mmCIF file of C-alpha atoms in Angstrom:
data_model
loop_
_atom_site.group_PDB
_atom_site.id
_atom_site.type_symbol
_atom_site.label_atom_id
_atom_site.label_comp_id
_atom_site.label_asym_id
_atom_site.label_seq_id
_atom_site.Cartn_x
_atom_site.Cartn_y
_atom_site.Cartn_z
ATOM 1 C CA MET A 1 -5.162 40.567 -20.898
ATOM 2 C CA ILE A 2 -3.602 43.549 -19.745
ATOM 3 C CA LYS A 3 -3.637 46.398 -21.820
ATOM 4 C CA GLY A 4 -0.950 48.946 -22.282
ATOM 5 C CA GLU A 5 3.101 49.025 -20.726
ATOM 6 C CA TYR A 6 3.765 47.630 -18.079
ATOM 7 C CA LEU A 7 6.899 44.976 -16.371
ATOM 8 C CA PHE A 8 6.816 41.462 -14.835
ATOM 9 C CA THR A 9 9.163 39.677 -13.303
ATOM 10 C CA SER A 10 9.436 35.876 -12.394
ATOM 11 C CA GLU A 11 12.962 33.863 -11.103
ATOM 12 C CA SER A 12 13.709 30.549 -11.320
ATOM 13 C CA VAL A 13 16.604 28.620 -9.386
ATOM 14 C CA SER A 14 19.595 25.628 -10.318
ATOM 15 C CA GLU A 15 19.535 21.805 -9.917
ATOM 16 C CA GLY A 16 22.153 23.088 -6.950
ATOM 17 C CA HIS A 17 20.274 25.189 -4.838
ATOM 18 C CA PRO A 18 19.096 23.798 -1.651
ATOM 19 C CA ASP A 19 15.588 23.560 -2.189
ATOM 20 C CA LYS A 20 15.665 21.808 -6.358
ATOM 21 C CA VAL A 21 18.860 19.098 -4.415
ATOM 22 C CA CYS A 22 15.832 17.974 -2.278
ATOM 23 C CA ASP A 23 12.906 17.599 -4.531
ATOM 24 C CA ARG A 24 15.680 16.116 -6.972
ATOM 25 C CA ILE A 25 15.977 13.768 -4.116
ATOM 26 C CA SER A 26 12.888 13.315 -3.325
ATOM 27 C CA ASP A 27 12.064 13.072 -7.410
ATOM 28 C CA ALA A 28 14.409 10.260 -8.020
ATOM 29 C CA VAL A 29 13.114 7.954 -4.883
ATOM 30 C CA VAL A 30 9.551 7.899 -6.569
ATOM 31 C CA ASP A 31 12.066 6.957 -10.677
ATOM 32 C CA THR A 32 13.381 4.118 -8.354
ATOM 33 C CA PHE A 33 10.165 2.630 -6.646
ATOM 34 C CA LEU A 34 8.230 2.878 -10.019
ATOM 35 C CA THR A 35 11.923 1.178 -11.529
ATOM 36 C CA HIS A 36 10.655 -1.941 -9.356
ATOM 37 C CA ASP A 37 6.455 -1.616 -9.398
ATOM 38 C CA PRO A 38 4.932 1.018 -11.527
ATOM 39 C CA TYR A 39 2.270 1.084 -9.063
ATOM 40 C CA ALA A 40 3.814 1.489 -6.121
ATOM 41 C CA ARG A 41 2.769 4.834 -4.186
ATOM 42 C CA VAL A 42 5.315 6.818 -2.626
ATOM 43 C CA ALA A 43 5.230 10.489 -0.245
ATOM 44 C CA CYS A 44 8.663 11.161 -0.233
ATOM 45 C CA GLU A 45 9.628 14.696 1.766
ATOM 46 C CA THR A 46 13.934 15.458 2.001
ATOM 47 C CA LEU A 47 14.882 18.093 3.655
ATOM 48 C CA ALA A 48 18.883 19.022 3.230
ATOM 49 C CA THR A 49 21.248 21.279 5.818
ATOM 50 C CA THR A 50 25.114 20.744 6.038
ATOM 51 C CA GLN A 51 26.354 17.826 5.748
ATOM 52 C CA ARG A 52 23.062 15.579 6.297
ATOM 53 C CA VAL A 53 19.584 14.963 4.257
ATOM 54 C CA VAL A 54 16.770 13.705 5.880
ATOM 55 C CA LEU A 55 14.064 11.387 4.081
ATOM 56 C CA ALA A 56 10.159 11.391 5.278
ATOM 57 C CA GLY A 57 7.326 10.210 4.268
ATOM 58 C CA GLU A 58 4.829 7.282 3.463
ATOM 59 C CA VAL A 59 5.190 4.983 0.350
ATOM 60 C CA ARG A 60 3.980 1.647 -0.287
ATOM 61 C CA GLY A 61 6.850 -0.182 -3.233
ATOM 62 C CA PRO A 62 8.352 -3.641 -3.090
ATOM 63 C CA ALA A 63 10.636 -5.137 -0.289
ATOM 64 C CA SER A 64 13.536 -4.564 -1.771
ATOM 65 C CA ILE A 65 13.691 -1.144 -1.448
ATOM 66 C CA THR A 66 15.663 -0.900 1.250
ATOM 67 C CA LYS A 67 17.057 2.437 3.062
ATOM 68 C CA GLU A 68 20.592 1.557 2.319
ATOM 69 C CA LEU A 69 19.494 1.505 -1.780
ATOM 70 C CA LEU A 70 18.006 4.570 -0.728
ATOM 71 C CA GLU A 71 20.752 6.086 1.117
ATOM 72 C CA GLU A 72 22.729 5.465 -2.222
ATOM 73 C CA VAL A 73 20.232 6.743 -4.258
ATOM 74 C CA ALA A 74 20.358 10.339 -2.230
ATOM 75 C CA ARG A 75 23.949 10.209 -2.942
ATOM 76 C CA HIS A 76 23.612 9.646 -6.117
ATOM 77 C CA ALA A 77 21.463 12.613 -6.960
ATOM 78 C CA ILE A 78 23.651 14.493 -4.675
ATOM 79 C CA LYS A 79 26.770 13.505 -6.656
ATOM 80 C CA ASP A 80 24.778 14.210 -10.116
ATOM 81 C CA ILE A 81 24.129 18.213 -9.246
ATOM 82 C CA GLY A 82 27.835 18.662 -8.592
ATOM 83 C CA TYR A 83 28.233 18.403 -4.107
ATOM 84 C CA GLU A 84 31.812 17.874 -3.467
ATOM 85 C CA GLN A 85 32.277 20.700 -0.672
ATOM 86 C CA GLY A 86 32.988 20.694 2.740
ATOM 87 C CA GLY A 87 29.779 21.334 4.558
ATOM 88 C CA PHE A 88 27.750 19.288 1.499
ATOM 89 C CA HIS A 89 29.483 15.828 0.064
ATOM 90 C CA TRP A 90 28.030 13.812 -1.409
ATOM 91 C CA ARG A 91 29.973 11.099 0.089
ATOM 92 C CA THR A 92 30.394 12.149 3.996
ATOM 93 C CA ALA A 93 27.134 13.960 3.973
ATOM 94 C CA GLN A 94 24.966 11.954 6.335
ATOM 95 C CA VAL A 95 22.407 10.701 4.994
ATOM 96 C CA ASP A 96 18.860 9.510 7.214
ATOM 97 C CA VAL A 97 16.177 7.309 5.483
ATOM 98 C CA LEU A 98 12.497 7.596 7.607
ATOM 99 C CA LEU A 99 10.171 6.726 4.870
ATOM 100 C CA HIS A 100 6.851 4.612 6.629
ATOM 101 C CA GLN A 101 3.823 2.515 4.953
ATOM 102 C CA GLN A 102 1.356 4.423 3.736
ATOM 103 C CA SER A 103 -1.462 5.440 5.521
ATOM 104 C CA ALA A 104 -3.824 2.584 5.225
ATOM 105 C CA ASP A 105 -6.592 5.015 5.605
ATOM 106 C CA ILE A 106 -5.443 6.553 3.015
ATOM 107 C CA ALA A 107 -4.807 3.725 0.442
ATOM 108 C CA VAL A 108 -8.943 2.211 0.659
ATOM 109 C CA GLY A 109 -9.786 5.391 -0.216
ATOM 110 C CA VAL A 110 -7.407 5.959 -3.326
ATOM 111 C CA ASP A 111 -6.954 1.679 -4.325
ATOM 112 C CA ALA A 112 -9.560 0.836 -6.993
ATOM 113 C CA ALA A 113 -12.261 -1.914 -5.975
ATOM 114 C CA GLY A 114 -15.355 -3.905 -7.216
ATOM 115 C CA ASN A 115 -16.714 -1.288 -9.224
ATOM 116 C CA LYS A 116 -15.231 1.557 -7.077
ATOM 117 C CA ASP A 117 -12.209 3.011 -9.492
ATOM 118 C CA GLU A 118 -8.740 4.044 -8.210
ATOM 119 C CA GLY A 119 -9.180 7.705 -6.365
ATOM 120 C CA ALA A 120 -8.042 10.859 -6.299
ATOM 121 C CA GLY A 121 -4.593 11.224 -3.544
ATOM 122 C CA ASP A 122 -5.959 13.718 -1.983
ATOM 123 C CA GLN A 123 -8.444 16.671 -2.517
ATOM 124 C CA GLY A 124 -7.534 19.297 -4.000
ATOM 125 C CA ILE A 125 -7.031 21.818 -6.904
ATOM 126 C CA MET A 126 -4.703 21.844 -10.171
ATOM 127 C CA PHE A 127 -3.777 24.595 -12.593
ATOM 128 C CA GLY A 128 -2.220 24.502 -16.391
ATOM 129 C CA PHE A 129 -1.573 27.415 -18.872
ATOM 130 C CA ALA A 130 -0.435 28.191 -21.898
ATOM 131 C CA CYS A 131 0.601 31.101 -24.026
ATOM 132 C CA ARG A 132 2.184 32.524 -27.820
ATOM 133 C CA GLU A 133 4.839 34.249 -25.593
ATOM 134 C CA THR A 134 7.410 31.478 -26.909
ATOM 135 C CA ASP A 135 7.684 28.336 -28.250
ATOM 136 C CA SER A 136 7.588 26.470 -25.971
ATOM 137 C CA LEU A 137 4.225 27.868 -25.587
ATOM 138 C CA MET A 138 5.161 29.671 -21.602
ATOM 139 C CA PRO A 139 5.409 32.390 -19.937
ATOM 140 C CA ALA A 140 8.237 34.597 -21.643
ATOM 141 C CA PRO A 141 10.234 35.752 -17.861
ATOM 142 C CA ILE A 142 9.886 32.043 -16.538
ATOM 143 C CA HIS A 143 11.351 30.374 -20.030
ATOM 144 C CA TYR A 144 14.610 32.647 -20.151
ATOM 145 C CA ALA A 145 15.135 32.675 -16.192
ATOM 146 C CA HIS A 146 15.653 29.196 -17.231
ATOM 147 C CA ASN A 147 16.985 28.651 -19.881
ATOM 148 C CA ILE A 148 19.606 30.801 -18.563
ATOM 149 C CA LEU A 149 20.773 29.041 -15.264
ATOM 150 C CA LYS A 150 20.549 25.814 -17.506
ATOM 151 C CA SER A 151 23.068 27.182 -20.027
ATOM 152 C CA LEU A 152 25.032 27.582 -17.137
ATOM 153 C CA SER A 153 24.561 24.550 -15.556
ATOM 154 C CA GLU A 154 25.948 22.566 -18.723
ATOM 155 C CA ALA A 155 29.160 24.646 -19.104
ATOM 156 C CA ARG A 156 29.492 24.134 -15.546
ATOM 157 C CA HIS A 157 29.632 20.180 -16.032
ATOM 158 C CA SER A 158 30.401 20.023 -18.713
ATOM 159 C CA GLY A 159 33.916 22.520 -17.686
ATOM 160 C CA ALA A 160 33.164 25.392 -20.012
ATOM 161 C CA ALA A 161 33.010 27.333 -17.087
ATOM 162 C CA THR A 162 34.966 26.942 -14.668
ATOM 163 C CA GLY A 163 34.998 28.345 -10.800
ATOM 164 C CA LEU A 164 31.466 27.924 -10.394
ATOM 165 C CA GLY A 165 29.553 26.006 -7.500
ATOM 166 C CA PRO A 166 25.994 24.522 -8.506
ATOM 167 C CA ASP A 167 24.051 26.725 -6.077
ATOM 168 C CA ALA A 168 22.337 29.327 -8.751
ATOM 169 C CA LYS A 169 19.802 31.486 -9.239
ATOM 170 C CA SER A 170 17.937 34.139 -11.407
ATOM 171 C CA GLN A 171 15.581 36.753 -11.709
ATOM 172 C CA VAL A 172 14.497 38.023 -15.410
ATOM 173 C CA THR A 173 11.935 41.558 -15.400
ATOM 174 C CA LEU A 174 10.373 42.076 -18.922
ATOM 175 C CA LYS A 175 8.778 44.615 -20.455
ATOM 176 C CA TYR A 176 5.524 43.941 -22.357
ATOM 177 C CA LEU A 177 3.408 46.031 -24.254
ATOM 178 C CA ASP A 178 -0.488 45.060 -24.150
ATOM 179 C CA GLY A 179 0.340 42.101 -23.114
ATOM 180 C CA LYS A 180 3.370 40.624 -25.506
ATOM 181 C CA PRO A 181 6.917 40.858 -24.158
ATOM 182 C CA ILE A 182 8.962 43.861 -26.055
ATOM 183 C CA GLY A 183 12.073 43.733 -24.000
ATOM 184 C CA CYS A 184 14.102 43.414 -21.492
ATOM 185 C CA THR A 185 14.582 46.142 -18.503
ATOM 186 C CA SER A 186 16.750 43.612 -15.929
ATOM 187 C CA ILE A 187 18.582 40.776 -15.632
ATOM 188 C CA VAL A 188 19.617 39.576 -11.815
ATOM 189 C CA VAL A 189 22.291 35.902 -11.962
ATOM 190 C CA SER A 190 23.137 35.088 -8.186
ATOM 191 C CA THR A 191 26.259 31.957 -9.123
ATOM 192 C CA GLN A 192 28.050 30.812 -6.091
ATOM 193 C CA HIS A 193 31.485 30.874 -6.621
ATOM 194 C CA ASP A 194 34.896 29.451 -6.326
ATOM 195 C CA GLU A 195 37.080 31.644 -3.324
ATOM 196 C CA GLY A 196 39.533 33.336 -5.777
ATOM 197 C CA LEU A 197 36.922 34.932 -7.852
ATOM 198 C CA ASP A 198 35.892 38.285 -7.727
ATOM 199 C CA THR A 199 32.241 39.905 -8.847
ATOM 200 C CA GLU A 200 33.434 40.816 -11.796
ATOM 201 C CA ALA A 201 35.337 37.171 -13.155
ATOM 202 C CA VAL A 202 32.100 35.890 -11.932
ATOM 203 C CA ARG A 203 30.106 38.790 -13.606
ATOM 204 C CA GLU A 204 32.074 38.006 -16.992
ATOM 205 C CA ILE A 205 31.253 34.251 -16.707
ATOM 206 C CA VAL A 206 27.964 35.064 -16.465
ATOM 207 C CA ARG A 207 27.266 37.575 -19.355
ATOM 208 C CA PRO A 208 27.290 35.332 -22.769
ATOM 209 C CA HIS A 209 24.702 33.127 -20.479
ATOM 210 C CA VAL A 210 22.536 35.928 -20.635
ATOM 211 C CA MET A 211 23.102 37.264 -24.499
ATOM 212 C CA ASN A 212 22.512 34.041 -26.468
ATOM 213 C CA VAL A 213 19.215 33.022 -24.361
ATOM 214 C CA LEU A 214 17.085 36.200 -24.342
ATOM 215 C CA PRO A 215 16.671 37.384 -27.719
ATOM 216 C CA GLN A 216 18.914 39.970 -29.930
ATOM 217 C CA GLY A 217 18.986 43.816 -28.139
ATOM 218 C CA TRP A 218 16.698 42.567 -25.462
ATOM 219 C CA MET A 219 19.954 42.652 -23.227
ATOM 220 C CA PRO A 220 19.166 45.795 -20.058
ATOM 221 C CA PRO A 221 21.566 48.454 -19.355
ATOM 222 C CA GLU A 222 24.706 47.578 -17.303
ATOM 223 C CA ASP A 223 23.570 49.215 -13.732
ATOM 224 C CA SER A 224 20.141 46.897 -14.872
ATOM 225 C CA PHE A 225 22.066 43.948 -15.549
ATOM 226 C CA TYR A 226 23.380 42.597 -11.621
ATOM 227 C CA VAL A 227 25.099 38.905 -10.400
ATOM 228 C CA ASN A 228 25.713 38.261 -6.920
ATOM 229 C CA PRO A 229 24.398 41.419 -5.691
ATOM 230 C CA THR A 230 26.228 40.907 -2.340
ATOM 231 C CA GLY A 231 29.137 40.361 -3.996
ATOM 232 C CA ARG A 232 30.154 37.523 -2.324
ATOM 233 C CA PHE A 233 28.281 33.743 -3.033
ATOM 234 C CA VAL A 234 30.935 31.747 -0.931
ATOM 235 C CA ILE A 235 29.483 29.403 0.452
ATOM 236 C CA GLY A 236 26.089 28.377 -0.747
ATOM 237 C CA GLY A 237 23.214 24.975 -1.372
ATOM 238 C CA PRO A 238 22.279 23.456 1.879
ATOM 239 C CA ASP A 239 25.206 24.465 3.547
ATOM 240 C CA GLY A 240 24.505 28.121 3.151
ATOM 241 C CA ASP A 241 20.539 27.717 3.516
ATOM 242 C CA CYS A 242 18.297 24.797 4.700
ATOM 243 C CA GLY A 243 16.785 22.643 2.084
ATOM 244 C CA LEU A 244 13.343 21.639 1.306
ATOM 245 C CA THR A 245 11.223 19.543 -1.217
ATOM 246 C CA GLY A 246 8.450 21.207 -2.553
ATOM 247 C CA ARG A 247 9.201 25.312 -1.407
ATOM 248 C CA LYS A 248 10.059 26.277 -5.141
ATOM 249 C CA ILE A 249 6.394 25.813 -7.104
ATOM 250 C CA ILE A 250 6.195 29.229 -9.087
ATOM 251 C CA VAL A 251 9.271 28.481 -10.143
ATOM 252 C CA ASP A 252 8.471 24.567 -11.053
ATOM 253 C CA THR A 253 5.253 26.055 -13.422
ATOM 254 C CA TYR A 254 4.635 29.214 -14.396
ATOM 255 C CA GLY A 255 6.829 32.260 -12.946
ATOM 256 C CA GLY A 256 3.704 33.278 -11.277
ATOM 257 C CA ALA A 257 2.100 34.316 -14.678
ATOM 258 C CA SER A 258 -0.164 31.789 -13.911
ATOM 259 C CA PRO A 259 -2.871 30.781 -10.897
ATOM 260 C CA HIS A 260 -1.170 27.996 -8.525
ATOM 261 C CA GLY A 261 -4.025 25.292 -6.715
ATOM 262 C CA GLY A 262 -0.956 25.926 -4.280
ATOM 263 C CA GLY A 263 0.657 21.817 -4.600
ATOM 264 C CA ALA A 264 3.874 20.365 -4.639
ATOM 265 C CA PHE A 265 5.258 17.836 -7.479
ATOM 266 C CA SER A 266 7.870 16.751 -6.215
ATOM 267 C CA GLY A 267 8.297 12.656 -4.269
ATOM 268 C CA LYS A 268 4.923 12.713 -4.699
ATOM 269 C CA ASP A 269 3.667 9.305 -7.093
ATOM 270 C CA PRO A 270 1.604 10.394 -10.654
ATOM 271 C CA THR A 271 -1.947 8.464 -7.893
ATOM 272 C CA LYS A 272 -1.290 12.079 -6.445
ATOM 273 C CA VAL A 273 -3.538 14.620 -8.985
ATOM 274 C CA ASP A 274 -1.402 17.833 -7.114
ATOM 275 C CA ARG A 275 1.357 16.218 -10.012
ATOM 276 C CA SER A 276 -0.957 14.204 -12.626
ATOM 277 C CA ALA A 277 -3.468 16.668 -12.646
ATOM 278 C CA ALA A 278 -1.179 20.037 -12.778
ATOM 279 C CA TYR A 279 0.780 17.548 -15.723
ATOM 280 C CA ALA A 280 -2.743 17.196 -17.633
ATOM 281 C CA ALA A 281 -4.059 20.538 -17.207
ATOM 282 C CA ARG A 282 -1.096 21.601 -18.659
ATOM 283 C CA TYR A 283 -1.646 18.905 -21.843
ATOM 284 C CA LEU A 284 -4.900 20.262 -22.767
ATOM 285 C CA ALA A 285 -4.195 23.758 -22.540
ATOM 286 C CA LYS A 286 -0.867 23.908 -24.866
ATOM 287 C CA ASN A 287 -3.624 22.103 -27.218
ATOM 288 C CA VAL A 288 -6.186 24.736 -27.115
ATOM 289 C CA VAL A 289 -3.270 27.443 -27.859
ATOM 290 C CA ALA A 290 -0.834 24.967 -30.306
ATOM 291 C CA ALA A 291 -4.601 24.334 -31.787
ATOM 292 C CA GLY A 292 -5.040 28.069 -32.210
ATOM 293 C CA LEU A 293 -8.200 28.497 -30.375
ATOM 294 C CA ALA A 294 -6.290 31.003 -28.457
ATOM 295 C CA ASP A 295 -3.355 32.692 -26.894
ATOM 296 C CA ARG A 296 -4.551 31.726 -23.846
ATOM 297 C CA CYS A 297 -5.947 29.838 -21.918
ATOM 298 C CA THR A 298 -6.148 28.869 -18.255
ATOM 299 C CA ILE A 299 -7.394 25.434 -17.101
ATOM 300 C CA GLN A 300 -8.605 24.730 -13.471
ATOM 301 C CA VAL A 301 -9.753 20.990 -12.202
ATOM 302 C CA SER A 302 -10.441 19.788 -8.923
ATOM 303 C CA TYR A 303 -10.850 16.894 -6.982
ATOM 304 C CA ALA A 304 -12.194 15.222 -3.624
ATOM 305 C CA ILE A 305 -9.712 12.168 -1.705
ATOM 306 C CA GLY A 306 -11.202 8.723 -2.694
ATOM 307 C CA VAL A 307 -13.781 9.861 -5.232
ATOM 308 C CA SER A 308 -12.166 9.486 -9.167
ATOM 309 C CA LYS A 309 -13.402 12.377 -11.724
ATOM 310 C CA PRO A 310 -13.428 15.883 -11.229
ATOM 311 C CA LEU A 311 -15.782 18.216 -9.245
ATOM 312 C CA SER A 312 -14.864 20.677 -12.584
ATOM 313 C CA VAL A 313 -13.304 21.659 -14.877
ATOM 314 C CA TYR A 314 -13.029 25.762 -16.445
ATOM 315 C CA VAL A 315 -11.110 27.001 -19.267
ATOM 316 C CA ASN A 316 -10.504 30.511 -19.268
ATOM 317 C CA THR A 317 -9.252 31.762 -22.470
ATOM 318 C CA ASP A 318 -8.952 35.880 -20.781
ATOM 319 C CA GLY A 319 -10.773 37.116 -24.470
ATOM 320 C CA THR A 320 -8.523 35.653 -27.004
ATOM 321 C CA GLY A 321 -10.510 33.031 -27.011
ATOM 322 C CA GLN A 322 -12.085 31.913 -30.251
ATOM 323 C CA VAL A 323 -14.286 29.424 -29.634
ATOM 324 C CA SER A 324 -16.907 28.780 -26.954
ATOM 325 C CA GLU A 325 -15.153 28.414 -23.399
ATOM 326 C CA GLN A 326 -18.198 26.297 -22.564
ATOM 327 C CA GLU A 327 -17.572 23.902 -25.186
ATOM 328 C CA LEU A 328 -14.142 23.771 -24.507
ATOM 329 C CA ALA A 329 -14.304 22.021 -20.959
ATOM 330 C CA ARG A 330 -17.029 19.578 -22.789
ATOM 331 C CA VAL A 331 -15.043 18.863 -25.830
ATOM 332 C CA LEU A 332 -11.495 18.481 -24.116
ATOM 333 C CA GLN A 333 -13.588 16.238 -20.848
ATOM 334 C CA GLU A 334 -14.424 13.910 -23.601
ATOM 335 C CA LEU A 335 -10.732 13.793 -25.796
ATOM 336 C CA MET A 336 -9.431 13.104 -21.843
ATOM 337 C CA ASN A 337 -10.624 11.382 -19.023
ATOM 338 C CA LEU A 338 -9.398 13.222 -16.430
ATOM 339 C CA SER A 339 -9.703 10.800 -13.170
ATOM 340 C CA PRO A 340 -6.080 9.420 -12.106
ATOM 341 C CA ARG A 341 -6.327 6.314 -13.408
ATOM 342 C CA GLY A 342 -7.370 7.778 -16.725
ATOM 343 C CA ILE A 343 -4.958 10.472 -16.558
ATOM 344 C CA ARG A 344 -1.888 8.622 -16.020
ATOM 345 C CA GLU A 345 -2.895 6.367 -18.474
ATOM 346 C CA HIS A 346 -2.996 8.648 -21.518
ATOM 347 C CA LEU A 347 -0.075 10.324 -20.596
ATOM 348 C CA GLY A 348 2.005 7.173 -19.401
ATOM 349 C CA LEU A 349 3.400 8.134 -16.245
ATOM 350 C CA ASN A 350 3.507 4.594 -14.327
ATOM 351 C CA LYS A 351 7.946 4.877 -15.222
ATOM 352 C CA PRO A 352 10.340 6.560 -13.967
ATOM 353 C CA ILE A 353 10.281 9.850 -14.969
ATOM 354 C CA TYR A 354 10.519 12.627 -12.526
ATOM 355 C CA ALA A 355 14.315 13.390 -11.134
ATOM 356 C CA ARG A 356 14.478 15.379 -14.584
ATOM 357 C CA THR A 357 11.828 17.576 -14.078
ATOM 358 C CA ALA A 358 12.798 17.986 -10.376
ATOM 359 C CA ALA A 359 14.771 21.598 -11.893
ATOM 360 C CA TYR A 360 14.471 24.476 -14.832
ATOM 361 C CA GLY A 361 10.395 24.119 -15.164
ATOM 362 C CA HIS A 362 8.012 20.896 -15.060
ATOM 363 C CA PHE A 363 6.334 22.767 -17.872
ATOM 364 C CA GLY A 364 7.907 24.224 -21.731
ATOM 365 C CA ARG A 365 10.087 21.363 -21.220
ATOM 366 C CA THR A 366 10.639 19.220 -25.174
ATOM 367 C CA PRO A 367 9.509 15.690 -24.903
ATOM 368 C CA GLU A 368 11.101 12.001 -24.748
ATOM 369 C CA ALA A 369 11.523 9.189 -26.684
ATOM 370 C CA ASP A 370 10.792 7.643 -23.152
ATOM 371 C CA GLY A 371 7.471 8.659 -22.386
ATOM 372 C CA GLY A 372 9.312 12.042 -20.109
ATOM 373 C CA PHE A 373 7.815 15.600 -20.455
ATOM 374 C CA SER A 374 4.548 13.849 -21.680
ATOM 375 C CA TRP A 375 2.669 16.044 -21.094
ATOM 376 C CA GLU A 376 3.944 18.448 -22.936
ATOM 377 C CA LYS A 377 2.904 17.286 -26.648
ATOM 378 C CA THR A 378 0.440 18.382 -28.458
ATOM 379 C CA ASP A 379 -0.924 15.656 -29.952
ATOM 380 C CA LEU A 380 -4.521 16.830 -29.980
ATOM 381 C CA VAL A 381 -4.195 19.294 -31.972
ATOM 382 C CA ALA A 382 -5.565 17.512 -34.694
ATOM 383 C CA GLU A 383 -9.089 16.631 -32.962
ATOM 384 C CA LEU A 384 -9.482 20.238 -31.600
ATOM 385 C CA LYS A 385 -8.941 21.048 -35.122
ATOM 386 C CA ARG A 386 -10.977 18.294 -36.367
ATOM 387 C CA HIS A 387 -13.790 19.194 -33.716
ATOM 388 C CA PHE A 388 -13.842 23.436 -33.772
ATOM 389 C CA GLY A 389 -13.729 23.128 -38.089
#
């Protein structure tokens, strides 16, 4: 943990950001397949640009999921985000569905057969992280950056804030003292808006959403509160900038406060450890911190394609731990089977719960009754406390 005074910044983007439009569509495709078959395989990438959406990748699922159905799924996702603009409209955009069958070479390595358990869908490293900076056990900068945009989005959808478009970004810079956030030094919010709104009007629409999210007294000086710094943001979304699935992986996780393995989440079914093992690592790290065993916890896991057991499990409590990190790593593997099958079953991941993860972060959310965000539960706390006394 860094001692002394320093600044740290994280950013978020709204569900209308072009990359997030693509994440949402890709995850809606995952949900569609899992609704029809909980064990379907999906690796869906989406590209979005002016009046054009392209879905590509590999799938394995029932024949009832047609290209026409997936086109409808994509249009519904765009409509739900709120795009009814000349350069990008849910009804009139061209949607090309180019998904094809999963490679047989990948399938043979991943599928369970005989005495062989289900293998990881790819090699790779995944990280999970938790800390005491917020009630959600997330780093504070990304926590506030997400919540500013969530507040604006809710107001836009409800009609409480008129004149705003779906595309938006936020950036929060916090001052830290000996590892603890103590104030906010700057805020940046860029939001798409109607032609008739000037910068000052947009600024006053945005202001209460920032003030209500930040702790009392944390609002930065007026000259460090930046709203639409270019002065105009009318053309936005995929019409203003091409979008792709998986280009906002730091926004999706910890805002740069923790290492990232490099793999994206959206568009992938839970046999892909890029997604499921990152969820498992967050789940374990959060339970360690919630149990009072550390103030900060980073967990890394690694896998080889076709191999069920993780190759490594690493725990680092950044000097804040109350117990041995080696013992923590051993006990966590006893409490949770970190094979792809074990993770899916423990967290209940073979459900259509993914479209809701596509914006405002996969972590720091509230577990939901239908199994959504199950990796945010702290149901291992009692067992960890019992083991470590």
